[in-house]
Tab-separated table of C-alpha atoms in Angstrom:
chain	number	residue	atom	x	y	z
A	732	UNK	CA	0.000	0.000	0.000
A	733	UNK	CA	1.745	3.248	-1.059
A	734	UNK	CA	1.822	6.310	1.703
A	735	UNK	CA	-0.114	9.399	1.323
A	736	UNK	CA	3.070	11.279	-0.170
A	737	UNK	CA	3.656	8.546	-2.779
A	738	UNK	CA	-0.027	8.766	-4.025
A	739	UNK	CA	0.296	12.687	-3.736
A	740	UNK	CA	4.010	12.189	-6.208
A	741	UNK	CA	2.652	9.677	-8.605
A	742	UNK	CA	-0.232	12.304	-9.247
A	743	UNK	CA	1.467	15.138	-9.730
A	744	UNK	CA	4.132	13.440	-12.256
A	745	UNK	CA	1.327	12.094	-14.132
A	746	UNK	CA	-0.515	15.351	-14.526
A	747	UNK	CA	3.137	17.129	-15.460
A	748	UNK	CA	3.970	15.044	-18.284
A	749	UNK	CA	0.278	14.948	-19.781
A	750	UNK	CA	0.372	18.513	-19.538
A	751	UNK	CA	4.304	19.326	-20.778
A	752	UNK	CA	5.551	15.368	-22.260
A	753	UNK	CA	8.273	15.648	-19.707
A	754	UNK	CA	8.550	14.484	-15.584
A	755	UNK	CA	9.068	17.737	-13.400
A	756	UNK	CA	12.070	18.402	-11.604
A	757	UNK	CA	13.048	17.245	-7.991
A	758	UNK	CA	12.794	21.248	-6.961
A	759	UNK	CA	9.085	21.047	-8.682
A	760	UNK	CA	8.427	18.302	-6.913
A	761	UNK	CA	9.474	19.624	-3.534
A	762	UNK	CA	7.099	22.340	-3.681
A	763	UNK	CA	4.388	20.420	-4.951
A	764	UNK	CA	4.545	18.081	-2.047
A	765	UNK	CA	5.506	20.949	0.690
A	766	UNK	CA	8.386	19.032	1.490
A	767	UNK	CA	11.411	21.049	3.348
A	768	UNK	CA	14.113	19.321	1.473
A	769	UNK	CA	14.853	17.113	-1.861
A	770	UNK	CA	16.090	14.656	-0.207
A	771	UNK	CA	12.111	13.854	0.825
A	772	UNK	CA	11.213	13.508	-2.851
A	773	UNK	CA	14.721	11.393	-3.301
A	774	UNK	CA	13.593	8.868	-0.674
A	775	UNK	CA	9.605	8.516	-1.988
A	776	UNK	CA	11.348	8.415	-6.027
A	777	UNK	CA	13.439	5.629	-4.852
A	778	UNK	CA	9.999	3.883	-2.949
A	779	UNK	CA	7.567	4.504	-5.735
A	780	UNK	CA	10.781	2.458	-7.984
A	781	UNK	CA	11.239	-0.522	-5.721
A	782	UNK	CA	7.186	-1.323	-5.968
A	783	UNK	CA	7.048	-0.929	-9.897
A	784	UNK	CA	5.366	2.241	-10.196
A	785	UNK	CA	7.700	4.403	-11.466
A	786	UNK	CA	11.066	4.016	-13.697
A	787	UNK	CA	14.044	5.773	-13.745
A	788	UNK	CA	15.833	6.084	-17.260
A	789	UNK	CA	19.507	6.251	-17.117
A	790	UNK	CA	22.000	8.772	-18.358
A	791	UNK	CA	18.843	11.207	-19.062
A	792	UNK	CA	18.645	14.586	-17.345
A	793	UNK	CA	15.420	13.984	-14.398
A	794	UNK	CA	14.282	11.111	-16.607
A	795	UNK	CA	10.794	9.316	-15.178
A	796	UNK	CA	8.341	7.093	-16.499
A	797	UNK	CA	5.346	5.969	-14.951
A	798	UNK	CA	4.960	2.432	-15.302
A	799	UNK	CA	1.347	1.710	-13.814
A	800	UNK	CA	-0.917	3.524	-11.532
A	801	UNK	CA	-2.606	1.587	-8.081
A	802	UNK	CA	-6.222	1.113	-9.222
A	803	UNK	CA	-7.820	3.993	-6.777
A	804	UNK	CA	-5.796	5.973	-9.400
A	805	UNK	CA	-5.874	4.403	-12.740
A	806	UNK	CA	-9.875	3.882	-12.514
A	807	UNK	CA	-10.458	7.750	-12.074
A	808	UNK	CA	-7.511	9.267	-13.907
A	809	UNK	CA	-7.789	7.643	-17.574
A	810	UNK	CA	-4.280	6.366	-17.361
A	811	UNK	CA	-2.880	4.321	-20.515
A	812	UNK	CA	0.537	3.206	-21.057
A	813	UNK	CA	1.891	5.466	-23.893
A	814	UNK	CA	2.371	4.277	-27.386
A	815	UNK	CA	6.233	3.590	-28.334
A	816	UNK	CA	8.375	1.029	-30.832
A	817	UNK	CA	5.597	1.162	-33.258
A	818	UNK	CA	2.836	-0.271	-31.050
A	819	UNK	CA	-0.524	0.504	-32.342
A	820	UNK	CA	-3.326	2.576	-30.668
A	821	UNK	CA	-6.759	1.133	-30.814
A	822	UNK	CA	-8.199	4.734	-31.906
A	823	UNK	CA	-5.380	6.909	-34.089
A	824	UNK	CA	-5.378	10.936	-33.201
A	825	UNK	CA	-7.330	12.678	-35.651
A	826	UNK	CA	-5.021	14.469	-38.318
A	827	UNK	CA	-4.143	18.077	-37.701
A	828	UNK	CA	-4.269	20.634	-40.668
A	829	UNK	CA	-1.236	20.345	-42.795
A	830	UNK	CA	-0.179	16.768	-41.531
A	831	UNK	CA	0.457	14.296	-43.861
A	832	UNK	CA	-0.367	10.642	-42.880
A	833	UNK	CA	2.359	7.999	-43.146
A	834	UNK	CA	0.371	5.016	-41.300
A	835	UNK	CA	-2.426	4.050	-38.947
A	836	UNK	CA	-0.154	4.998	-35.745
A	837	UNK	CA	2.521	8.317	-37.500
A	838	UNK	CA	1.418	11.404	-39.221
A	839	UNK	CA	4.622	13.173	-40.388
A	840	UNK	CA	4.997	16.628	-39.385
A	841	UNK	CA	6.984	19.448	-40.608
A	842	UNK	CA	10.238	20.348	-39.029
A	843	UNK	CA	10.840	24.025	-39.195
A	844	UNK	CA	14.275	24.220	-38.784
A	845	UNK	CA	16.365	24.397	-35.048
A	846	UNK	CA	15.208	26.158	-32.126
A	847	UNK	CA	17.844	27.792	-29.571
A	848	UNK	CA	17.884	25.998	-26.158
A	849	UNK	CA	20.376	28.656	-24.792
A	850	UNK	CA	20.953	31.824	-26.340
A	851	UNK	CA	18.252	32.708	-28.765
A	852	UNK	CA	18.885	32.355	-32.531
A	853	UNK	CA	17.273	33.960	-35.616
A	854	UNK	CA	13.709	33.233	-36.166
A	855	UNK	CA	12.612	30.286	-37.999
A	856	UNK	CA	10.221	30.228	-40.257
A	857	UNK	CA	10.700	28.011	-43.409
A	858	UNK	CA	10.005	24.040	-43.357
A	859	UNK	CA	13.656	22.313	-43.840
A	860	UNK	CA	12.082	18.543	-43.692
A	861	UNK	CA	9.014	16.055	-42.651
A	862	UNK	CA	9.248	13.647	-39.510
A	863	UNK	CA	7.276	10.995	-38.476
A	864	UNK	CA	5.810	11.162	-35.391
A	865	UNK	CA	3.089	9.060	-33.171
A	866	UNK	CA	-0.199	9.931	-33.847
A	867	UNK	CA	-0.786	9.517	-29.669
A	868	UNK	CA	1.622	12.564	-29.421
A	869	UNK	CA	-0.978	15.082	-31.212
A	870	UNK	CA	-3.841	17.073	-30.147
A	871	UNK	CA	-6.511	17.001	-32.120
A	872	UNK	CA	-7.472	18.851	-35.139
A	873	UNK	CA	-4.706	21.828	-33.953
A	874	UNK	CA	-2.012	22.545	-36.064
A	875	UNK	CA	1.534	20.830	-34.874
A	876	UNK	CA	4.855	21.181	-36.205
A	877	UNK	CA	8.902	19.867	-34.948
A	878	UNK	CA	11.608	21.871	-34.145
A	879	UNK	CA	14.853	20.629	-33.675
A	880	UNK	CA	16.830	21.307	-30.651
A	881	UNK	CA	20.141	23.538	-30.624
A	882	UNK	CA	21.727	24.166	-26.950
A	883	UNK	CA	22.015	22.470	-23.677
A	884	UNK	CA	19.766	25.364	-21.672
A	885	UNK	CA	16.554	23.147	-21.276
A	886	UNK	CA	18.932	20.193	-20.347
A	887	UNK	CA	17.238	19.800	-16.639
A	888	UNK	CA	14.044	19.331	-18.608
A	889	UNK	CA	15.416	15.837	-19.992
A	890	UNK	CA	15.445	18.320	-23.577
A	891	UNK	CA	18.934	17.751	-25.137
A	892	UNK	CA	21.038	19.482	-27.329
A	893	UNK	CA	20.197	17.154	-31.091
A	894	UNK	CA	16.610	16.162	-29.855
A	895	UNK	CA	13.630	17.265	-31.638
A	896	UNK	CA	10.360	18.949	-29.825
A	897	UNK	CA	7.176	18.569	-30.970
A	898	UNK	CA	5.278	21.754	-30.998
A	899	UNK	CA	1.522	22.337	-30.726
A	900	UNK	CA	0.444	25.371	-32.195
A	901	UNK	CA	-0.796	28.011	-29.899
A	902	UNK	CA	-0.654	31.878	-29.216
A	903	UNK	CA	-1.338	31.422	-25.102
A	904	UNK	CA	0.574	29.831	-22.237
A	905	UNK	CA	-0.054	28.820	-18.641
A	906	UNK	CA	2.997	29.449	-16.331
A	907	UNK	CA	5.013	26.403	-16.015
A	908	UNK	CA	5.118	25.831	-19.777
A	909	UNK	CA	7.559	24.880	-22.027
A	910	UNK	CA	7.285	27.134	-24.833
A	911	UNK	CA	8.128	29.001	-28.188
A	912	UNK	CA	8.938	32.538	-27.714
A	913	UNK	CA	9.573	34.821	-30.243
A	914	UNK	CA	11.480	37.635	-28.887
A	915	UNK	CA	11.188	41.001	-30.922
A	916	UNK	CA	9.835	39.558	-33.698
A	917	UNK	CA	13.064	38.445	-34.545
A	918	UNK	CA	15.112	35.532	-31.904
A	919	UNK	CA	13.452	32.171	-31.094
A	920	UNK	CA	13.829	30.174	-28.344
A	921	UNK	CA	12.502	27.168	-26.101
A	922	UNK	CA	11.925	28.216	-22.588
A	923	UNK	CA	9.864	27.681	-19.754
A	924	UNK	CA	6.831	30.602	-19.390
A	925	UNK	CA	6.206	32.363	-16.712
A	926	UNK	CA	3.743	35.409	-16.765
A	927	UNK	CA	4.696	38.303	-13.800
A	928	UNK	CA	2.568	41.414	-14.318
A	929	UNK	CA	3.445	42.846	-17.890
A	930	UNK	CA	6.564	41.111	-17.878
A	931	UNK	CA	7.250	37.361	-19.494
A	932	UNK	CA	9.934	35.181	-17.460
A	933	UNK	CA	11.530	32.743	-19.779
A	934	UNK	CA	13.490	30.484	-17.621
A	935	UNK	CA	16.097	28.271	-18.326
A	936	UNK	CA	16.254	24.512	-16.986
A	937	UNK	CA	19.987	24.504	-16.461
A	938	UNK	CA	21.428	26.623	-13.746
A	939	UNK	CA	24.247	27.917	-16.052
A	940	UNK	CA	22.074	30.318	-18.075
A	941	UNK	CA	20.122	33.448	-16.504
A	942	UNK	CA	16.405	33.725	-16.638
A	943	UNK	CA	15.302	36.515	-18.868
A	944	UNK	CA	13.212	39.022	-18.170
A	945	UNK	CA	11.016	41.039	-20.980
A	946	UNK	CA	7.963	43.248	-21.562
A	947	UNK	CA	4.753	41.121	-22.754
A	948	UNK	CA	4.701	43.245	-26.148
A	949	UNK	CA	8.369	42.085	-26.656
A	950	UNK	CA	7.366	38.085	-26.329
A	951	UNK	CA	4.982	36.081	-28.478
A	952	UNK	CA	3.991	33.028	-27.578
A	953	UNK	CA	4.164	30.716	-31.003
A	954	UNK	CA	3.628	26.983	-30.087
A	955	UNK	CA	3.800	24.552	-26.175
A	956	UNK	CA	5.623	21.154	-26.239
A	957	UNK	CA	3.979	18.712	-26.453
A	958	UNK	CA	6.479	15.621	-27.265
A	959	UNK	CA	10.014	15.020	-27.724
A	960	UNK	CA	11.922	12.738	-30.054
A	961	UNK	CA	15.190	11.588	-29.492
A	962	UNK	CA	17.969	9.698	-31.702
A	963	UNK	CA	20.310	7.258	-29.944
C-alpha cells in the first residue's frame, strides 16, 4: 500500500507530463509536495521504484516514467501506457491541418528548422524537412509542427542538445510551460513561461544560463511542447 506522499508524487508526475511530455524536476516536486528538502522527494522516487510504479531512465537529465498507476488511481484518472516502438493505438489521433499521414499509428509533421535551447537564434520560419511522429503525441485537429533542438539550456528538462520537440500550435501559455517565444519579432527560443505582471519570465532549466526578463509586447507566444523525439 503506497503512503499518502507517494499517491500525492505519482499524481502530480502524471498530470506534469500529460500537460508538458516531460517528468518535473526534484525542486518542482518539492514544492508540490511541501516538502522542506529534496532529499524527501529522493527517498519517496526511490519507494515509488522498488514497488514498480515508477522508472528511472539512465544517463537522461530527471528522466521518469510511470509504469502503472494503483487502481484507486488508474480507474479515475484515464491512465494508458503510452504508445512507443511502433505499437498501435486502438483509436489513431485525428489528423491536424497540414499533416500528412504515413500510417495508422505516425502522421509526419513538418520540421521548421532548429530552435535555440540557450541563447536565442534567428527566427525560424521556413520548413527544412518532414518527420514521423506518433499519432498519440498530437492534439486534435490543432495545427503541430517539430523543431529541432540547438543548446544544452533546457537540459534539466530531460530536452537535449540534437533532440527534436514537438510543438503544438498556440498563441497562449499557462505558467510552467515549455514554450516558443519569439522575442522582438526576430530571436526564437525554447523556454519555460512564466507570466509576472506585464513582464514574461523565460526560464532556463539549467542553472548555467540566466532567466530573462522582458515586456509582454516584446514576447509572443508561437507553439507549447507537447512531445520530444530523441535519436540514440
Amino acid at each position: 500500500m503506497l503512503t499518502k506522499k507517494q499517491i500525492q508524487l505519482l499524481e502530480f508526475i502524471q498530470a506534469r507530463m500529460a500537460r508538458d511530455g516531460v517528468p518535473p524536476s526534484f525542486d518542482e516536486m518539492k514544492v508540490a509536495l511541501d516538502l522542506r528538502s529534496k532529499s524527501g522527494i529522493h527517498r519517496l522516487v526511490t519507494a515509488l521504484e522498488e514497488r514498480g510504479f515508477i522508472r528511472r531512465l539512465p544517463h537522461r537529465a530527471r528522466a521518469l516514467e510511470i509504469v502503472r498507476l494503483p487502481d484507486t488511481l488508474s480507474r479515475g484518472a484515464g491512465f494508458r501506457p503510452r504508445v512507443i516502438e511502433g505499437s498501435v493505438p486502438d483509436r489513431p489521433a485525428p489528423l491536424p491541418r497540414g499533416a500528412m499521414e504515413v500510417s495508422t499509428s505516425a502522421v509526419e509533421l513538418p520540421v521548421m528548422g532548429r530552435i535555440a535551447a540557450g541563447v536565442p537564434i534567428e527566427a525560424i520560419s521556413e520548413v527544412s524537412h518532414h518527420i514521423a511522429v506518433p499519432g498519440a503525441m498530437l492534439s486534435g485537429r490543432d495545427r503541430h509542427y517539430a523543431l529541432e533542438v540547438k543548446g544544452d539550456s533546457m537540459i534539466e528538462a530531460g530536452i537535449k542538445d540534437g533532440d527534436v520537440v514537438v510543438i503544438r500550435e498556440q498563441d497562449a501559455a499557462d505558467n510552467g510551460d515549455i514554450i516558443v517565444a519569439l522575442i522582438e519579432g526576430a530571436e526564437a527560443t525554447l523556454k519555460r513561461y512564466r507570466r509576472k505582471g506585464g513582464m514574461i519570465a523565460l526560464e532556463a532549466a539549467n542553472p548555467a544560463y540566466e532567466t530573462r526578463v522582458l515586456p509582454e509586447d516584446k514576447v509572443r507566444v508561437q507553439g507549447r511542447l507537447v512531445g520530444l523525439i530523441r535519436s540514440y
